[in-house]
Amino acid sequence: MSSLSEARPGRGVRTFPWRGTDLVVLVILVVALVAVTSWPLSSLLPFNPELRGDDFARFWRGSHALLTGAQDFPYQPGFGDFFYPAPYLVLSLPFSLLPAEWSGHLARALTAVLSLGVVGAWASTDRRVPISAWFLAASLPVVTAVFLGQLPTLVGVAAFSLAIWAQRQDRWWLVGVAVAIGLVRPANALPVLAMLVVGGWRRPRGLLTAAATTAAVLAPLSLVVTVWDPHWVPDYLRTVGEYRFGLPAVLGKSFGAAGVVLPQLVAVALAVYWNRREAGRPLDLDRSAAVMALSVLVAPFTSAYSAMFALPAVIRLSRRPGMWVVCPAFALLPWLGLLAGIGDSPLSFYILGPSLVGVFVLATLPMLLRRRNRV
């Protein structure tokens, strides 16, 4: 994965952005993450062992049903929680060719690779990744994502990071492709999309190119799924309203649809306001990272893995003079709060852990926006 900070506006990356030692560290950390989240070492984690790989298991079930033509549709009673747009089952079809257990192992391994690839891409500067950034491999969001096999979320984080890089390079066709893939995580998408539109302001050709390539990717995926399940759109919209945790869920119970829509609209407005000076210009990385972190606060929390979208903000803040400790702190403090809480109960796993990460994100945003790095 290319370094975002070395991909300066208007220039390509002429050499591979990482040193060989950083690649060795990445491989070691990937192996360690997969090992720690696998049986029997995962018994040492404060998680329910029955949930290991559970999130990707439903993706495998849906893509396997699509492959075989079975009428085992997502969003139906008995399928289990599935909050992703059905067209992305087409992209996961290769996994359905494998046995469920093997596909789960592969998904967790790829989740680990993408997690650390995102860390390296945002942290790399002068062809090196600071040692402090690699502490994030042990953070609660990364470990939770690998444990659950949350490959869709990591695909979303990586894709939107790629969209930011492509916008800074004026490669709008790639922005469109990245957005199309990143929409697998729609809960975090609106603020990022608003920011990208600001970056393309007064550049209608670039925006039209991005929109066309996005449609070119999504249209065939949607067509395949619609032939299989003609009712997936209304079923999906109904399911989205069944989120049980997070700010939108709380406001939705109190204010109905307005309570769900309002936080997203506020996030969109802030994304536009923070990036108003970048209108029609390459996006600033600090503010881009801040928008991605903001999307964590307005997205439904189903677990701490949602905070993967906050890692770029943590990394950008850690690059300020004297702030290197931010990455180790982000890796350590939520764990201490979780372990001091209520163990592996559902309340701890689904509310306490994500809430601790959310508090850290809130503390990060003002500092990140106060001063700006020039890379």
Short mmCIF file of C-alpha atoms in Angstrom, two decimals, residues 31-218:
data_model
loop_
_atom_site.label_atom_id
_atom_site.label_comp_id
_atom_site.label_asym_id
_atom_site.label_seq_id
_atom_site.Cartn_x
_atom_site.Cartn_y
_atom_site.Cartn_z
CA VAL A 31 1.31 -13.39 12.12
CA ALA A 32 1.09 -12.30 15.77
CA LEU A 33 -2.42 -10.85 15.31
CA VAL A 34 -3.72 -13.97 13.60
CA ALA A 35 -2.12 -16.17 16.27
CA VAL A 36 -3.41 -14.17 19.23
CA THR A 37 -6.96 -14.12 17.86
CA SER A 38 -6.95 -17.83 17.03
CA TRP A 39 -7.74 -20.73 19.30
CA PRO A 40 -6.44 -21.35 21.95
CA LEU A 41 -4.65 -18.02 22.50
CA SER A 42 -7.88 -16.07 21.96
CA SER A 43 -9.10 -17.46 25.30
CA LEU A 44 -6.76 -14.91 26.88
CA LEU A 45 -8.75 -12.04 25.36
CA PRO A 46 -11.79 -10.57 27.15
CA PHE A 47 -14.07 -11.68 24.31
CA ASN A 48 -16.63 -14.40 23.92
CA PRO A 49 -14.75 -17.18 22.04
CA GLU A 50 -17.95 -18.11 20.21
CA LEU A 51 -17.78 -14.77 18.36
CA ARG A 52 -14.40 -15.42 16.75
CA GLY A 53 -14.84 -14.95 12.99
CA ASP A 54 -18.59 -14.57 13.48
CA ASP A 55 -18.97 -11.36 11.47
CA PHE A 56 -17.48 -12.75 8.27
CA ALA A 57 -19.37 -16.02 8.70
CA ARG A 58 -22.58 -14.25 7.65
CA PHE A 59 -20.83 -12.80 4.61
CA TRP A 60 -19.77 -16.33 3.66
CA ARG A 61 -23.28 -17.63 4.21
CA GLY A 62 -24.80 -14.96 1.97
CA SER A 63 -22.23 -15.30 -0.82
CA HIS A 64 -22.49 -19.10 -0.69
CA ALA A 65 -26.28 -18.85 -1.05
CA LEU A 66 -25.82 -16.47 -4.00
CA LEU A 67 -23.34 -18.85 -5.63
CA THR A 68 -25.62 -21.85 -5.28
CA GLY A 69 -28.84 -19.96 -6.04
CA ALA A 70 -30.32 -20.82 -2.64
CA GLN A 71 -33.08 -18.59 -1.28
CA ASP A 72 -31.17 -17.95 1.94
CA PHE A 73 -31.42 -14.18 1.65
CA PRO A 74 -29.80 -11.63 4.00
CA TYR A 75 -32.05 -9.42 6.12
CA GLN A 76 -34.50 -12.30 6.62
CA PRO A 77 -35.39 -13.84 10.02
CA GLY A 78 -32.93 -16.53 10.99
CA PHE A 79 -30.07 -15.19 8.85
CA GLY A 80 -28.52 -13.17 11.67
CA ASP A 81 -27.46 -9.54 11.79
CA PHE A 82 -26.29 -8.36 8.38
CA PHE A 83 -26.02 -4.59 7.96
CA TYR A 84 -24.12 -4.42 4.66
CA PRO A 85 -25.55 -3.76 1.17
CA ALA A 86 -26.23 -7.09 -0.53
CA PRO A 87 -24.35 -6.26 -3.80
CA TYR A 88 -21.06 -6.68 -1.95
CA LEU A 89 -21.82 -10.37 -1.57
CA VAL A 90 -20.77 -10.60 -5.22
CA LEU A 91 -17.26 -9.43 -4.32
CA SER A 92 -17.00 -12.08 -1.62
CA LEU A 93 -17.96 -14.94 -3.95
CA PRO A 94 -14.36 -16.29 -4.07
CA PHE A 95 -14.60 -16.94 -0.33
CA SER A 96 -17.73 -19.03 -0.84
CA LEU A 97 -15.68 -21.49 -2.91
CA LEU A 98 -13.86 -22.42 0.30
CA PRO A 99 -15.25 -24.26 3.31
CA ALA A 100 -16.70 -21.86 5.86
CA GLU A 101 -13.92 -22.48 8.39
CA TRP A 102 -11.13 -21.89 5.87
CA SER A 103 -12.77 -18.75 4.52
CA GLY A 104 -12.98 -17.45 8.09
CA HIS A 105 -9.26 -17.99 8.65
CA LEU A 106 -8.48 -16.28 5.35
CA ALA A 107 -10.77 -13.35 6.16
CA ARG A 108 -9.12 -12.82 9.55
CA ALA A 109 -5.65 -12.95 7.96
CA LEU A 110 -6.64 -10.41 5.28
CA THR A 111 -8.19 -8.21 7.97
CA ALA A 112 -4.86 -8.20 9.80
CA VAL A 113 -2.97 -7.37 6.59
CA LEU A 114 -5.30 -4.49 5.69
CA SER A 115 -5.30 -3.14 9.26
CA LEU A 116 -1.53 -2.85 9.36
CA GLY A 117 -1.37 -1.75 5.73
CA VAL A 118 -3.62 1.20 6.58
CA VAL A 119 -1.45 2.03 9.61
CA GLY A 120 1.70 1.93 7.50
CA ALA A 121 0.19 3.97 4.66
CA TRP A 122 -0.91 6.80 6.94
CA ALA A 123 2.19 6.73 9.15
CA SER A 124 4.95 6.34 6.56
CA THR A 125 7.22 9.32 5.98
CA ASP A 126 10.69 9.52 4.46
CA ARG A 127 10.37 5.84 3.53
CA ARG A 128 9.94 4.67 7.12
CA VAL A 129 7.10 3.90 9.51
CA PRO A 130 7.69 5.25 13.04
CA ILE A 131 7.95 2.51 15.65
CA SER A 132 5.27 4.21 17.74
CA ALA A 133 2.70 3.71 14.92
CA TRP A 134 3.14 -0.06 15.01
CA PHE A 135 1.78 -0.04 18.59
CA LEU A 136 -1.63 0.35 16.97
CA ALA A 137 -1.43 -3.32 15.97
CA ALA A 138 -2.31 -4.04 19.61
CA SER A 139 -5.15 -1.50 19.79
CA LEU A 140 -8.66 -2.57 20.69
CA PRO A 141 -10.15 -1.70 17.25
CA VAL A 142 -7.51 -3.71 15.35
CA VAL A 143 -7.62 -6.76 17.60
CA THR A 144 -11.43 -6.75 17.67
CA ALA A 145 -11.62 -6.46 13.88
CA VAL A 146 -9.26 -9.40 13.36
CA PHE A 147 -10.97 -11.47 16.07
CA LEU A 148 -14.40 -11.02 14.46
CA GLY A 149 -13.14 -11.31 10.89
CA GLN A 150 -14.40 -7.79 10.11
CA LEU A 151 -12.93 -7.73 6.62
CA PRO A 152 -15.74 -5.49 5.19
CA THR A 153 -14.87 -2.68 7.61
CA LEU A 154 -11.17 -2.86 6.76
CA VAL A 155 -11.99 -2.87 3.06
CA GLY A 156 -13.99 0.31 3.71
CA VAL A 157 -11.17 2.02 5.62
CA ALA A 158 -8.57 1.06 3.01
CA ALA A 159 -10.81 2.06 0.09
CA PHE A 160 -11.64 5.52 1.46
CA SER A 161 -7.95 6.05 2.28
CA LEU A 162 -7.20 5.17 -1.34
CA ALA A 163 -9.88 7.63 -2.50
CA ILE A 164 -8.17 10.43 -0.55
CA TRP A 165 -4.80 9.50 -2.05
CA ALA A 166 -6.30 9.40 -5.55
CA GLN A 167 -7.96 12.81 -5.10
CA ARG A 168 -4.63 14.31 -4.07
CA GLN A 169 -3.12 12.81 -7.23
CA ASP A 170 -5.97 14.08 -9.45
CA ARG A 171 -6.87 10.50 -10.44
CA TRP A 172 -10.63 10.81 -10.38
CA TRP A 173 -11.35 7.50 -12.05
CA LEU A 174 -9.57 5.81 -9.15
CA VAL A 175 -11.53 7.96 -6.67
CA GLY A 176 -14.70 6.50 -8.16
CA VAL A 177 -13.50 2.91 -7.98
CA ALA A 178 -12.34 3.37 -4.38
CA VAL A 179 -15.64 4.97 -3.36
CA ALA A 180 -17.61 2.14 -4.94
CA ILE A 181 -15.65 -0.39 -2.88
CA GLY A 182 -15.67 1.75 0.27
CA LEU A 183 -19.47 1.92 0.25
CA VAL A 184 -19.42 -1.60 1.67
CA ARG A 185 -19.29 0.43 4.90
CA PRO A 186 -22.12 2.94 4.23
CA ALA A 187 -22.40 4.00 7.88
CA ASN A 188 -19.10 5.91 7.56
CA ALA A 189 -19.48 7.03 3.97
CA LEU A 190 -21.46 10.29 3.90
CA PRO A 191 -18.92 12.62 5.58
CA VAL A 192 -16.10 11.20 3.45
CA LEU A 193 -18.14 11.58 0.25
CA ALA A 194 -18.97 15.18 1.16
CA MET A 195 -15.27 15.89 1.67
CA LEU A 196 -14.37 14.38 -1.70
CA VAL A 197 -17.03 16.50 -3.41
CA VAL A 198 -15.49 19.60 -1.82
CA GLY A 199 -12.13 18.48 -3.17
CA GLY A 200 -13.65 18.34 -6.63
CA TRP A 201 -15.48 21.66 -6.41
CA ARG A 202 -15.35 23.63 -9.67
CA ARG A 203 -13.90 20.52 -11.29
CA PRO A 204 -17.00 19.02 -12.89
CA ARG A 205 -15.07 16.73 -15.20
CA GLY A 206 -13.29 15.07 -12.28
CA LEU A 207 -16.50 14.64 -10.29
CA LEU A 208 -18.36 13.25 -13.29
CA THR A 209 -15.52 10.80 -13.92
CA ALA A 210 -15.62 9.66 -10.30
CA ALA A 211 -19.42 9.29 -10.38
CA ALA A 212 -19.29 7.34 -13.64
CA THR A 213 -16.67 4.89 -12.41
CA THR A 214 -18.54 4.42 -9.14
CA ALA A 215 -21.70 3.57 -11.08
CA ALA A 216 -19.76 1.30 -13.44
CA VAL A 217 -18.57 -0.78 -10.48
CA LEU A 218 -21.83 -0.84 -8.52
#
